[in-house]
Amino acid sequence: MIEPDRTEWQVRCAFNAFCKRVLKNEAINIFNERQQRQAKEMTFSDLTPQEENQLYTLDKQYEGEEGQSFQVAGKKITPKLLAEALRTLPKEKRKTVLLYYFFDKSDVEIAELLDIPRSPVQYRRTSSFKRLRRFLEEHADEWSD
């Protein structure tokens, strides 16, 4: 067995001590970061009721009978008005609008369902949208009850 000379042994010991010191400092840094994070964090069970209420909001649109409408460009839009606007559309345009906006179908999927080319689907959808907008603009004030 060959014994390393004294200088090589000192270099190994110095490198060993350096590595241990680096690991110890890294462990200290991790511990300090964890302590700082825990000081800033709070569990939900520790929150007061007032603090809990600040974590979420409720959409007033769905509260009670008077909350059943919403304002757009100074016009009051109610579910009845929206339903009536949809009823004014021809049947094929209504199907297209419902499938696109309410069932989240693409023009291609709607074309496959209705067994028609894609371009008429796009035309029906865009022309229906214009027609709905015009109806809502004209009749919004009449349906505000």
Coordinates of C-alpha atoms in Angstrom, one line a residue:
M1 CA 0.0 0.0 0.0
I2 CA 1.4 3.3 -1.1
E3 CA 0.9 6.2 1.4
P4 CA 0.2 9.6 0.0
D5 CA 2.8 12.2 0.7
R6 CA 2.1 14.9 3.3
T7 CA 1.2 17.7 0.8
E8 CA -1.4 15.5 -1.0
W9 CA -2.9 14.5 2.3
Q10 CA -3.2 18.2 3.4
V11 CA -4.9 19.0 0.1
R12 CA -7.4 16.2 0.6
C13 CA -8.2 17.3 4.1
A14 CA -8.6 20.9 3.0
F15 CA -10.9 19.9 0.2
N16 CA -12.9 17.6 2.5
A17 CA -13.3 20.5 5.0
F18 CA -14.3 22.8 2.2
C19 CA -17.0 20.4 1.0
K20 CA -18.4 19.9 4.5
R21 CA -18.5 23.7 5.1
V22 CA -20.3 24.3 1.8
L23 CA -22.9 21.6 2.7
K24 CA -23.3 23.0 6.2
N25 CA -23.8 26.6 4.8
E26 CA -26.3 25.3 2.2
A27 CA -28.3 23.5 5.0
I28 CA -28.3 26.7 7.0
N29 CA -29.6 28.7 4.0
I30 CA -32.4 26.2 3.4
F31 CA -33.3 26.3 7.1
N32 CA -33.4 30.1 7.1
E33 CA -35.5 30.3 3.9
R34 CA -38.0 27.8 5.4
Q35 CA -38.2 29.8 8.6
Q36 CA -38.9 33.0 6.6
R37 CA -41.5 31.3 4.5
Q38 CA -43.3 29.9 7.6
A39 CA -43.3 33.3 9.2
K40 CA -45.2 34.7 6.2
E41 CA -47.6 31.8 5.7
M42 CA -50.8 31.2 7.6
T43 CA -53.1 28.2 7.6
F44 CA -56.7 28.6 6.7
S45 CA -57.7 27.5 10.2
D46 CA -55.8 30.4 11.7
L47 CA -57.8 33.0 9.7
T48 CA -60.5 35.1 11.3
P49 CA -63.9 35.1 9.6
Q50 CA -63.2 38.6 8.2
E51 CA -60.0 37.4 6.7
E52 CA -61.7 34.4 5.2
N53 CA -64.3 36.6 3.5
Q54 CA -61.5 38.6 1.8
L55 CA -60.3 35.4 0.0
Y56 CA -63.3 35.2 -2.3
T57 CA -66.0 37.2 -3.9
L58 CA -69.5 36.4 -5.0
D59 CA -70.9 37.5 -8.3
K60 CA -73.9 39.7 -7.6
Q61 CA -75.4 38.7 -10.9
Y62 CA -76.7 35.4 -9.5
E63 CA -78.0 36.7 -6.1
G64 CA -81.7 36.8 -5.8
E65 CA -84.4 37.9 -8.3
E66 CA -83.1 41.5 -8.8
G67 CA -79.6 40.2 -9.5
Q68 CA -80.7 38.3 -12.5
S69 CA -79.7 40.9 -15.0
F70 CA -76.5 42.7 -15.9
Q71 CA -75.6 46.1 -17.5
V72 CA -73.9 46.4 -20.8
A73 CA -73.3 49.8 -22.4
G74 CA -76.0 51.3 -20.2
K75 CA -78.5 48.7 -21.2
K76 CA -80.0 46.2 -18.8
I77 CA -79.9 42.7 -20.2
T78 CA -82.2 40.1 -18.5
P79 CA -82.4 36.3 -19.1
K80 CA -85.9 36.9 -20.5
L81 CA -84.6 39.4 -23.0
L82 CA -81.8 37.1 -24.0
A83 CA -84.2 34.2 -24.4
E84 CA -86.5 36.3 -26.5
A85 CA -83.6 37.5 -28.7
L86 CA -82.7 33.8 -29.3
R87 CA -86.3 33.0 -30.2
T88 CA -86.3 35.6 -32.9
L89 CA -83.6 33.7 -34.8
P90 CA -84.5 31.2 -37.5
K91 CA -84.2 27.6 -36.3
E92 CA -81.0 26.8 -38.2
K93 CA -79.2 30.0 -37.0
R94 CA -80.5 29.4 -33.4
K95 CA -79.0 25.9 -33.4
T96 CA -75.7 27.2 -34.7
V97 CA -75.5 29.9 -32.0
L98 CA -76.5 27.5 -29.2
L99 CA -74.0 24.9 -30.3
Y100 CA -71.2 27.5 -30.6
Y101 CA -71.7 29.8 -27.6
F102 CA -73.4 27.5 -25.1
F103 CA -72.0 24.0 -26.0
D104 CA -68.6 25.3 -26.9
K105 CA -68.5 23.5 -30.3
S106 CA -66.2 24.7 -33.1
D107 CA -67.5 25.6 -36.6
V108 CA -66.1 22.3 -37.9
E109 CA -67.9 20.3 -35.2
I110 CA -71.1 22.1 -35.8
A111 CA -70.8 21.5 -39.6
E112 CA -70.3 17.8 -38.9
L113 CA -73.3 17.7 -36.6
L114 CA -75.6 19.5 -39.0
D115 CA -74.1 17.8 -42.0
I116 CA -73.3 21.0 -43.9
P117 CA -70.1 22.7 -45.0
R118 CA -68.2 24.8 -42.5
S119 CA -68.5 28.2 -44.3
P120 CA -72.4 28.4 -43.8
V121 CA -71.8 27.6 -40.1
Q122 CA -69.5 30.6 -39.8
Y123 CA -71.9 32.8 -41.8
R124 CA -74.9 31.8 -39.7
R125 CA -73.0 32.4 -36.5
T126 CA -71.7 35.8 -37.4
S127 CA -74.9 37.0 -38.9
S128 CA -76.9 35.7 -35.9
F129 CA -74.6 37.5 -33.6
K130 CA -75.2 40.8 -35.4
R131 CA -78.9 40.2 -35.3
L132 CA -78.9 39.4 -31.6
R133 CA -76.9 42.5 -30.8
R134 CA -79.3 44.6 -32.8
F135 CA -82.3 43.1 -31.0
L136 CA -80.8 43.6 -27.6
E137 CA -79.9 47.2 -28.3
E138 CA -83.4 47.9 -29.5
H139 CA -85.3 46.1 -26.8
A140 CA -83.2 46.3 -23.7
D141 CA -85.2 49.1 -22.1
E142 CA -88.6 47.4 -22.8
W143 CA -87.7 44.3 -20.8
S144 CA -86.3 45.9 -17.7
D145 CA -89.1 44.7 -15.4

